Coordinates of C-alpha atoms and ligand atoms in Angstrom, one line a residue:
M1 CA 246.9 46.8 48.3
A2 CA 248.0 48.1 51.7
K3 CA 248.8 46.0 54.8
Y4 CA 246.7 46.4 57.8
V5 CA 247.6 46.8 61.5
F6 CA 244.8 46.9 64.1
V7 CA 245.4 48.4 67.5
T8 CA 243.1 47.1 70.3
G9 CA 243.1 48.0 74.0
G10 CA 242.6 45.9 77.1
V11 CA 242.2 46.3 80.9
T12 CA 241.4 50.0 81.0
S13 CA 240.7 52.9 78.6
S14 CA 243.0 55.9 78.3
L15 CA 246.1 53.8 77.9
G16 CA 247.2 55.8 74.9
K17 CA 246.3 53.6 71.9
G18 CA 246.3 56.7 69.7
I19 CA 249.9 57.6 70.7
I20 CA 251.1 54.0 70.2
A21 CA 249.4 54.0 66.8
A22 CA 250.8 57.3 65.9
S23 CA 254.3 56.3 67.1
L24 CA 254.3 53.1 65.1
A25 CA 253.1 55.1 62.0
K26 CA 255.9 57.6 62.6
L27 CA 258.6 54.9 62.7
L28 CA 257.2 53.3 59.6
Q29 CA 257.2 56.7 57.9
A30 CA 260.7 57.3 59.0
R31 CA 261.7 54.0 57.3
G32 CA 260.3 55.2 54.0
F33 CA 256.8 53.9 54.0
T34 CA 253.5 55.7 53.6
A35 CA 251.2 55.1 56.6
T36 CA 247.9 56.4 57.7
I37 CA 245.9 55.9 60.8
Q38 CA 242.2 55.7 61.3
K39 CA 240.0 55.5 64.4
F40 CA 236.8 53.5 64.8
D41 CA 234.7 54.8 67.7
P42 CA 232.0 52.6 69.2
Y43 CA 229.5 55.3 70.2
I44 CA 226.2 56.0 68.4
N45 CA 226.8 59.7 67.6
V46 CA 227.4 60.0 63.9
D47 CA 230.5 62.1 64.8
P48 CA 231.8 63.8 67.9
G49 CA 230.7 67.2 66.7
T50 CA 227.7 67.3 68.9
L51 CA 229.5 66.1 72.0
N52 CA 230.3 68.4 74.9
P53 CA 234.1 68.8 75.4
Y54 CA 233.5 67.4 79.0
E55 CA 232.3 64.2 77.4
H56 CA 234.8 63.7 74.7
G57 CA 237.5 66.4 74.8
E58 CA 238.2 68.5 71.8
C59 CA 236.5 68.0 68.5
Y60 CA 239.2 67.9 65.9
V61 CA 238.4 69.3 62.4
T62 CA 240.0 67.9 59.3
E63 CA 240.8 69.7 56.0
D64 CA 237.6 68.3 54.4
G65 CA 235.5 69.6 57.3
A66 CA 234.9 66.4 59.2
E67 CA 234.3 66.8 63.0
T68 CA 236.4 64.0 64.4
D69 CA 238.0 62.4 67.5
L70 CA 241.0 64.2 69.0
D71 CA 243.3 61.2 68.3
L72 CA 243.2 62.3 64.7
G73 CA 245.0 65.4 65.9
H74 CA 247.8 63.2 67.3
Y75 CA 248.0 61.4 64.0
E76 CA 248.5 64.6 62.0
R77 CA 250.9 66.1 64.5
F78 CA 253.1 63.0 64.4
L79 CA 252.9 62.3 60.7
G80 CA 252.5 65.8 59.2
T81 CA 250.0 64.4 56.7
P82 CA 246.3 65.4 56.7
T83 CA 243.6 63.0 57.6
S84 CA 240.0 63.2 56.4
Q85 CA 236.4 62.0 57.1
A86 CA 237.4 58.5 56.1
N87 CA 239.9 58.4 59.0
N88 CA 237.2 58.5 61.7
V89 CA 234.2 56.2 61.7
T90 CA 231.7 55.8 64.5
T91 CA 229.1 53.1 65.1
G92 CA 226.5 55.8 64.4
R93 CA 227.9 56.5 61.0
I94 CA 227.9 52.7 60.2
Y95 CA 224.3 52.2 61.2
Q96 CA 223.2 55.4 59.4
T97 CA 224.7 54.1 56.1
V98 CA 223.2 50.7 56.5
I99 CA 219.8 52.1 57.5
N100 CA 219.8 54.5 54.6
K101 CA 220.5 51.6 52.2
E102 CA 217.7 49.6 53.8
R103 CA 215.3 52.5 53.2
A104 CA 216.5 52.8 49.6
G105 CA 215.6 49.2 49.1
E106 CA 219.1 47.9 48.6
F107 CA 218.5 44.9 50.8
L108 CA 215.0 44.3 49.5
G109 CA 213.6 40.9 50.8
K110 CA 216.5 40.4 53.3
T111 CA 216.6 40.7 57.1
V112 CA 219.2 43.3 57.8
Q113 CA 221.5 42.0 60.6
V114 CA 224.7 42.9 62.5
V115 CA 226.5 40.1 60.8
P116 CA 226.9 40.4 57.9
H117 CA 225.4 43.8 57.0
I118 CA 226.8 45.9 59.8
T119 CA 230.1 44.1 59.8
D120 CA 230.3 44.3 55.9
E121 CA 230.0 48.1 56.2
I122 CA 232.6 48.2 58.9
K123 CA 234.9 46.1 56.8
R124 CA 234.4 48.3 53.7
R125 CA 235.4 51.3 55.7
M126 CA 238.3 49.5 57.5
L127 CA 239.8 48.5 54.2
L128 CA 238.9 51.7 52.2
L129 CA 242.0 53.8 52.8
G130 CA 244.3 51.0 51.7
Q131 CA 242.7 50.5 48.3
D132 CA 243.9 53.3 46.1
G133 CA 247.7 52.6 46.4
K134 CA 248.3 55.8 48.4
F135 CA 249.3 54.0 51.6
D136 CA 251.6 51.0 52.2
I137 CA 250.3 50.5 55.7
V138 CA 246.9 51.4 57.2
I139 CA 246.8 51.4 61.0
T140 CA 243.3 51.2 62.6
E141 CA 242.8 52.1 66.2
I142 CA 239.7 50.4 67.7
G143 CA 238.2 52.8 70.3
G144 CA 237.1 51.4 73.7
T145 CA 238.3 48.4 75.6
V146 CA 238.1 44.7 74.6
G147 CA 235.0 43.2 76.2
D148 CA 232.8 46.3 75.8
I149 CA 229.5 45.4 74.4
E150 CA 229.5 48.3 72.0
S151 CA 232.9 47.6 70.3
T152 CA 232.0 43.9 69.6
P153 CA 231.0 44.4 66.0
F154 CA 234.4 46.1 65.3
I155 CA 236.3 43.3 66.9
E156 CA 234.2 40.7 65.0
T157 CA 235.1 42.5 61.7
V158 CA 238.8 42.4 62.6
R159 CA 238.3 38.7 63.0
Q160 CA 236.8 38.4 59.6
I161 CA 239.6 40.5 58.0
Q162 CA 242.2 38.4 59.8
W163 CA 240.5 35.3 58.4
E164 CA 240.0 36.6 54.8
L165 CA 243.3 38.3 54.0
P166 CA 246.6 36.6 53.7
E167 CA 248.3 36.2 57.0
E168 CA 251.2 38.5 56.1
D169 CA 248.8 41.3 55.3
V170 CA 247.1 41.7 58.7
M171 CA 248.2 41.9 62.3
V172 CA 246.9 42.9 65.6
V173 CA 248.7 44.9 68.3
H174 CA 247.1 44.7 71.7
L175 CA 247.8 47.4 74.3
T176 CA 247.3 46.6 77.9
L177 CA 248.2 47.8 81.4
I178 CA 250.6 46.1 83.8
P179 CA 249.7 47.5 87.2
Y180 CA 252.3 47.9 90.0
L181 CA 251.2 46.9 93.5
S182 CA 253.4 49.0 95.7
A183 CA 252.5 47.0 98.9
A184 CA 253.6 43.8 97.2
K185 CA 256.3 45.6 95.2
E186 CA 255.2 43.6 92.2
L187 CA 254.1 44.1 88.6
K188 CA 250.9 42.1 87.9
T189 CA 250.3 40.4 84.6
K190 CA 246.9 38.9 85.4
P191 CA 244.7 41.7 84.0
T192 CA 246.7 41.4 80.7
Q193 CA 246.1 37.6 80.6
H194 CA 242.4 38.2 81.1
S195 CA 242.1 40.8 78.4
V196 CA 244.0 38.7 75.9
R197 CA 241.8 35.7 76.8
M198 CA 238.7 37.9 76.2
L199 CA 240.1 39.0 72.8
S200 CA 240.9 35.4 71.9
E201 CA 237.4 34.3 72.7
T202 CA 236.2 36.5 69.9
G203 CA 238.5 34.8 67.5
V204 CA 241.0 37.6 67.3
H205 CA 244.5 36.8 68.3
P206 CA 247.1 39.5 69.0
D207 CA 250.5 39.3 67.3
V208 CA 252.1 41.8 69.6
I209 CA 251.3 42.9 73.2
V210 CA 252.4 46.4 74.2
C211 CA 252.4 46.7 78.0
R212 CA 251.8 50.2 79.5
T213 CA 253.8 50.2 82.7
E214 CA 255.3 52.6 85.3
H215 CA 258.3 50.3 85.9
P216 CA 260.5 48.4 83.4
L217 CA 259.4 44.8 82.6
N218 CA 262.2 42.2 83.1
D219 CA 262.5 39.2 80.8
D220 CA 260.8 36.9 83.2
I221 CA 257.6 39.0 83.1
K222 CA 257.8 39.4 79.4
N223 CA 258.2 35.6 78.9
K224 CA 255.4 34.9 81.3
I225 CA 253.0 37.2 79.4
A226 CA 254.2 35.6 76.1
L227 CA 253.6 32.1 77.4
F228 CA 250.2 32.7 79.0
C229 CA 249.0 34.9 76.2
N230 CA 250.3 32.7 73.4
V231 CA 252.5 35.3 71.6
K232 CA 256.1 35.1 70.5
A233 CA 258.5 35.9 73.4
G234 CA 260.0 38.9 71.5
N235 CA 256.6 40.2 70.7
V236 CA 255.8 41.4 74.3
I237 CA 257.1 44.9 74.6
E238 CA 257.0 47.6 77.3
S239 CA 255.7 51.1 76.9
L240 CA 257.1 53.0 79.9
D241 CA 255.5 56.2 81.0
A242 CA 257.2 59.0 79.1
S243 CA 257.8 62.6 80.1
T244 CA 256.3 63.7 76.8
I245 CA 254.2 61.9 74.2
Y246 CA 256.8 62.9 71.6
E247 CA 259.3 60.6 73.3
V248 CA 257.1 57.5 72.6
P249 CA 258.2 56.9 69.0
L250 CA 261.8 56.6 70.3
L251 CA 260.7 54.3 73.1
M252 CA 258.9 52.1 70.6
Q253 CA 261.9 52.1 68.4
K254 CA 264.1 50.9 71.3
E255 CA 261.6 48.1 71.8
Q256 CA 261.7 47.4 68.0
L257 CA 258.0 47.6 67.5
D258 CA 258.5 48.8 63.9
L259 CA 260.8 45.8 63.2
I260 CA 258.4 43.3 64.7
V261 CA 255.6 44.8 62.6
L262 CA 257.7 44.7 59.4
K263 CA 258.6 41.1 60.0
K264 CA 255.1 40.0 60.7
L265 CA 253.9 41.8 57.5
N266 CA 256.7 40.3 55.6
I267 CA 258.1 43.6 54.4
Q268 CA 261.8 43.3 53.6
N269 CA 263.0 46.5 51.9
Y270 CA 263.3 49.1 54.5
K271 CA 265.9 51.7 55.4
E272 CA 267.2 52.9 58.7
P273 CA 264.7 55.3 60.2
D274 CA 265.4 59.0 59.5
L275 CA 264.2 60.8 62.6
K276 CA 266.6 63.8 62.4
K277 CA 263.9 66.5 62.5
W278 CA 262.0 64.7 65.2
N279 CA 265.2 64.4 67.4
L280 CA 266.0 68.0 66.8
F281 CA 262.6 69.0 68.1
L282 CA 262.8 66.7 71.1
D283 CA 266.2 68.0 71.9
K284 CA 264.9 71.6 71.9
L285 CA 261.8 70.6 73.9
K286 CA 263.9 69.0 76.6
H287 CA 266.4 71.8 76.9
P288 CA 264.6 75.1 77.0
K289 CA 266.7 78.1 77.7
S290 CA 264.0 80.1 79.6
S291 CA 260.3 80.0 80.2
V292 CA 257.1 81.9 79.6
N293 CA 253.8 81.9 81.4
I294 CA 250.7 81.9 79.2
G295 CA 247.2 82.3 80.5
L296 CA 244.8 80.0 78.8
I297 CA 241.4 81.6 79.3
G298 CA 238.6 79.1 78.8
K299 CA 235.6 77.5 80.4
Y300 CA 236.5 73.8 80.0
I301 CA 239.9 74.1 81.7
E302 CA 239.2 71.3 84.2
L303 CA 239.5 68.9 81.3
Q304 CA 242.9 69.2 79.6
D305 CA 241.6 67.3 76.6
A306 CA 239.2 70.0 75.8
Y307 CA 242.1 72.2 74.5
K308 CA 244.3 69.4 73.3
S309 CA 245.5 70.9 70.0
I310 CA 246.1 74.3 71.6
L311 CA 248.3 72.7 74.3
E312 CA 250.2 70.7 71.7
S313 CA 250.7 73.8 69.6
F314 CA 252.3 75.5 72.6
I315 CA 254.7 72.6 72.9
H316 CA 255.6 72.8 69.2
A317 CA 256.0 76.6 69.4
G318 CA 257.9 76.5 72.7
A319 CA 260.5 74.1 71.3
M320 CA 260.9 76.3 68.2
N321 CA 261.5 79.3 70.5
E322 CA 263.6 77.2 72.9
V323 CA 261.4 78.2 75.8
K324 CA 259.3 76.1 78.2
V325 CA 255.6 77.2 77.9
N326 CA 253.9 77.1 81.3
V327 CA 250.2 77.1 80.6
V328 CA 248.3 78.8 83.4
N329 CA 244.7 77.7 83.2
V330 CA 242.3 80.5 84.0
H331 CA 238.6 79.7 84.3
S332 CA 236.8 82.5 82.5
E333 CA 234.0 82.3 85.0
N334 CA 236.4 83.3 87.8
I335 CA 237.7 86.5 86.2
T336 CA 236.2 89.7 87.7
E337 CA 237.0 93.4 87.5
E338 CA 238.3 93.1 91.1
N339 CA 240.7 90.2 90.6
V340 CA 241.8 90.6 87.0
N341 CA 245.0 92.5 87.8
E342 CA 246.1 89.9 90.4
Q343 CA 245.1 86.9 88.2
F344 CA 247.2 88.1 85.2
A345 CA 250.1 89.7 87.0
G346 CA 252.7 87.0 86.4
L347 CA 251.7 86.2 82.8
H348 CA 253.6 87.0 79.6
G349 CA 250.7 86.3 77.2
L350 CA 247.0 85.6 77.1
L351 CA 245.2 83.1 74.8
V352 CA 241.4 83.4 74.8
A353 CA 240.1 80.0 73.8
P354 CA 237.4 78.9 71.3
G355 CA 234.0 77.9 72.7
F356 CA 230.3 78.0 72.5
G357 CA 227.5 79.6 74.6
A358 CA 227.2 82.4 77.1
R359 CA 228.9 80.8 80.2
G360 CA 232.2 82.7 81.1
I361 CA 231.8 85.3 78.4
D362 CA 232.2 88.3 80.7
G363 CA 235.5 86.9 82.0
K364 CA 236.8 86.5 78.5
I365 CA 235.9 90.1 77.6
L366 CA 237.7 91.3 80.7
A367 CA 240.8 89.3 79.7
V368 CA 240.9 90.9 76.3
K369 CA 240.6 94.4 77.8
Y370 CA 243.4 93.6 80.3
A371 CA 245.7 92.4 77.4
R372 CA 244.8 95.4 75.2
E373 CA 245.4 98.0 77.9
N374 CA 248.4 96.5 79.5
N375 CA 250.3 95.7 76.3
L376 CA 250.3 92.0 77.1
P377 CA 250.6 89.7 74.0
F378 CA 247.1 88.6 73.1
F379 CA 245.9 85.7 70.9
G380 CA 242.2 85.1 70.4
I381 CA 241.0 82.0 68.6
C382 CA 237.5 81.8 67.1
L383 CA 235.3 82.7 70.1
G384 CA 238.4 84.4 71.4
M385 CA 238.6 86.6 68.3
Q386 CA 234.9 87.4 68.6
M387 CA 235.4 88.5 72.2
A388 CA 238.2 90.9 71.1
V389 CA 235.7 92.4 68.6
I390 CA 233.1 92.8 71.3
E391 CA 235.6 94.3 73.7
F392 CA 236.7 96.8 71.1
A393 CA 233.1 97.7 70.2
R394 CA 232.1 98.3 73.8
N395 CA 235.2 100.1 75.1
I396 CA 236.6 101.9 72.0
L397 CA 233.6 102.4 69.8
H398 CA 231.4 103.0 72.9
L399 CA 228.7 100.7 71.6
K400 CA 227.0 99.9 74.8
G401 CA 225.8 96.3 75.1
A402 CA 227.6 95.3 71.8
H403 CA 227.5 91.5 71.6
S404 CA 227.4 88.4 69.6
V405 CA 223.9 87.3 68.7
E406 CA 224.9 83.8 69.9
M407 CA 224.8 85.2 73.5
D408 CA 222.3 88.0 73.1
T409 CA 219.8 87.6 70.2
H410 CA 218.4 91.1 70.7
T411 CA 221.6 93.1 71.2
E412 CA 221.4 96.6 69.8
H413 CA 224.9 96.3 68.3
P414 CA 225.3 92.8 66.9
V415 CA 229.0 93.1 66.0
I416 CA 229.2 89.3 65.8
D417 CA 226.3 88.0 63.8
M418 CA 225.2 84.7 62.4
M419 CA 226.6 83.9 59.0
E420 CA 224.1 84.4 56.2
D421 CA 224.2 80.8 55.0
Q422 CA 223.7 79.6 58.6
K423 CA 220.4 81.4 59.1
G424 CA 218.0 78.7 57.8
I425 CA 219.8 75.8 59.4
T426 CA 218.1 74.0 62.2
M427 CA 220.0 70.7 62.3
K428 CA 223.0 70.8 64.6
G429 CA 225.3 68.0 63.4
G430 CA 227.9 68.8 60.8
T431 CA 226.3 72.1 59.8
M432 CA 228.7 74.8 61.0
R433 CA 231.2 76.4 58.6
L434 CA 233.7 73.6 58.7
G435 CA 237.1 72.7 57.3
S436 CA 239.7 74.5 55.2
Y437 CA 239.0 77.8 53.6
P438 CA 241.3 80.3 51.9
C439 CA 242.2 83.6 53.4
I440 CA 243.9 86.6 51.8
I441 CA 246.3 88.5 54.0
A442 CA 246.9 92.2 53.6
K443 CA 250.6 93.3 53.3
D444 CA 252.2 95.4 56.0
T445 CA 250.3 93.7 58.8
L446 CA 251.3 91.5 61.7
A447 CA 249.5 88.6 60.0
Y448 CA 251.7 89.0 56.9
K449 CA 254.8 89.2 59.0
I450 CA 253.8 85.9 60.7
Y451 CA 252.7 83.9 57.6
G452 CA 255.1 85.5 55.1
S453 CA 252.5 85.0 52.4
I454 CA 249.3 86.6 51.0
N455 CA 247.5 83.3 50.5
I456 CA 246.9 80.9 53.4
N457 CA 244.4 78.2 54.1
E458 CA 243.2 77.5 57.7
R459 CA 240.4 75.3 59.2
H460 CA 237.2 76.6 60.6
R461 CA 234.4 75.6 62.9
H462 CA 231.9 78.3 63.7
R463 CA 228.4 79.7 62.9
Y464 CA 229.0 83.4 63.7
E465 CA 231.2 86.0 62.1
F466 CA 232.4 89.6 62.3
N467 CA 229.4 91.8 61.2
N468 CA 230.7 93.8 58.2
T469 CA 228.1 96.5 58.7
F470 CA 230.4 97.7 61.5
L471 CA 233.6 97.3 59.5
K472 CA 234.2 100.9 58.7
S473 CA 233.9 102.1 62.2
F474 CA 236.2 99.4 63.5
Q475 CA 238.8 100.3 60.9
E476 CA 238.5 104.1 61.5
N477 CA 239.2 103.5 65.1
G478 CA 242.3 101.5 64.7
M479 CA 241.4 97.9 64.3
V480 CA 243.1 96.3 61.3
T481 CA 241.2 93.5 59.5
S482 CA 244.3 91.8 58.0
G483 CA 242.8 88.6 56.7
L484 CA 239.6 88.2 54.6
N485 CA 237.9 85.3 52.9
P486 CA 238.3 86.0 49.2
T487 CA 234.8 85.1 48.0
L488 CA 232.6 85.9 51.0
G489 CA 234.5 88.9 52.4
L490 CA 234.3 87.4 55.9
V491 CA 236.8 88.9 58.3
E492 CA 239.2 86.1 59.3
I493 CA 241.9 88.0 61.1
I494 CA 241.9 91.2 63.3
E495 CA 244.8 92.9 64.9
L496 CA 245.8 96.1 66.7
P497 CA 248.9 97.7 65.3
N498 CA 249.7 99.9 68.4
H499 CA 250.3 96.9 70.6
P500 CA 253.3 94.5 70.9
F501 CA 251.1 91.5 69.8
F502 CA 247.4 91.6 69.5
I503 CA 245.8 89.2 67.1
G504 CA 242.5 87.3 66.8
V505 CA 241.6 84.7 64.2
Q506 CA 238.2 83.3 63.3
Y507 CA 239.8 80.0 62.3
H508 CA 241.7 77.4 64.3
P509 CA 245.4 77.5 63.6
E510 CA 246.0 74.9 66.3
L511 CA 244.6 72.2 64.1
K512 CA 247.4 72.5 61.7
S513 CA 250.4 72.7 64.1
T514 CA 252.7 69.7 63.8
V515 CA 256.0 68.7 65.3
E516 CA 257.9 69.4 62.1
H517 CA 255.8 72.4 61.1
P518 CA 254.6 74.4 64.1
A519 CA 251.7 76.8 63.4
P520 CA 253.3 80.2 62.6
L521 CA 250.8 82.1 64.8
F522 CA 251.7 80.1 67.8
V523 CA 255.5 80.5 67.1
H524 CA 255.1 84.3 66.9
F525 CA 252.8 84.5 69.9
I526 CA 255.3 82.6 72.0
A527 CA 258.2 84.8 70.6
A528 CA 256.2 87.9 71.7
A529 CA 255.6 86.3 75.2
K530 CA 259.4 85.6 75.4
L531 CA 260.1 89.3 74.7
Q532 CA 257.6 90.2 77.4
A533 CA 259.2 87.9 79.9
A534 CA 262.6 89.4 79.1
K535 CA 261.2 92.9 79.6
K536 CA 259.7 91.9 83.0
A537 CA 262.8 90.1 84.2
Ligands
LIG1 N1 230.6 79.9 69.2 C1 231.3 80.7 68.1 C2 230.7 80.4 66.7 O1 230.0 79.4 66.5 C3 232.7 80.3 68.1 C4 233.0 78.9 67.8 C5 234.4 78.4 68.2 O2 235.1 79.0 69.0 N2 234.9 77.3 67.6 O3 230.9 81.2 65.9

């Protein structure tokens, strides 16, 4: 059976528990262990698929089609191994399972209660990934902040697991904030003391305290925290603000977080960490030779988390090309015929982002038109690809009012239509075309040059598709449909050959980009932007 590390958070949210969990997993992986990370979220939604990006940032889709928290994206980008539905559990999912069992009569005669029935279901899921011998270590991130009403059952379950399993099989890492008061020129430990006290009141005691801080912690402060919070002096470590999240594994290595964990879990046979590829990536990331400006056209741009995986994919692809990618956020609602030239003048590439609903659609179509007519590298993802299809229909095929039925149910030219198997669906949660599907790529296309293979698999999240009744007229007028789903014939990739780089994909390549294996589409898009920048210089 695996060993279990729980990561809790105190003082405030957004301290980066996901990055600390991913960094620890990376270090353990680099020392030869198999590790996975799961996230337990306290909200009642069964999954984040129905949440607005403004509420919860991007919805990350796994290979098996689960709509999950964006932290799973970090886990995959750091570890390079896929996660699944089992890696993200919400309170909603726990209750749904228990209530379904109650309706089926499985608790017949019993009062169903938070303890033990809800906590038993939480426990079953917390231990699940560690039971088939696939992983040496399972790291569980508990969403929210200690003291929140809604995460209490999760913390209670951690207490039960700490109590039930041998001491050397379970540990708790608590992440807190050490604020700096500039007027007093002092780092303050009191919030940390309070949060550990609150955690201890629930019966859970942390083995390690990781302190997020803007200034280094000296030994006096570390010893003070250790004394007041009742942890070993060496087990209080600092997590200094880093210039990039990809630096955090190295910062944690310097603080010996991995060694502290291995010691507590009584794991003796470990090798020196092999972080060669990681360091190579970091080195390239930190020393770019030039830069490119990429316009990110979307409607959620006020919130960076809404496009998390796309932004991280730019970082991976930029390092690969040894360029710094400056992402210029362009709100699709602010693009007009009058200002489009001015808005895009300094850009070397345009990415039209995924999305839902009608808001900002006209700006996206204008952006595609600009890229097509001005030979600017263009990359459309999901809704972005659909916009490229609509733009082509309206301006090249002269199909006036051509649209997606998502935005205009009665359009005369529904070039983007609802997928056949979506038509009878009324339930919203988990019902899109989700997860990994195969795609066959035609030879002698840009897509083939990019992937170097005929068979690829990419992840999807959509209800609408290219309408194949228009296929012939698109093809006859110069649009290449270079990727198709082998069984359904759905168009997955479109491109324009008489253009330096113009490609749209119905799937989400950003979900599979990792530090060690950047998504090929992003790598080639940035390479095209780099050429564009050199031309303009
Ligand atoms: N709204 C579009 C659809 O459902 C695109 C979805 C997306 O961009 N993820 O097909």
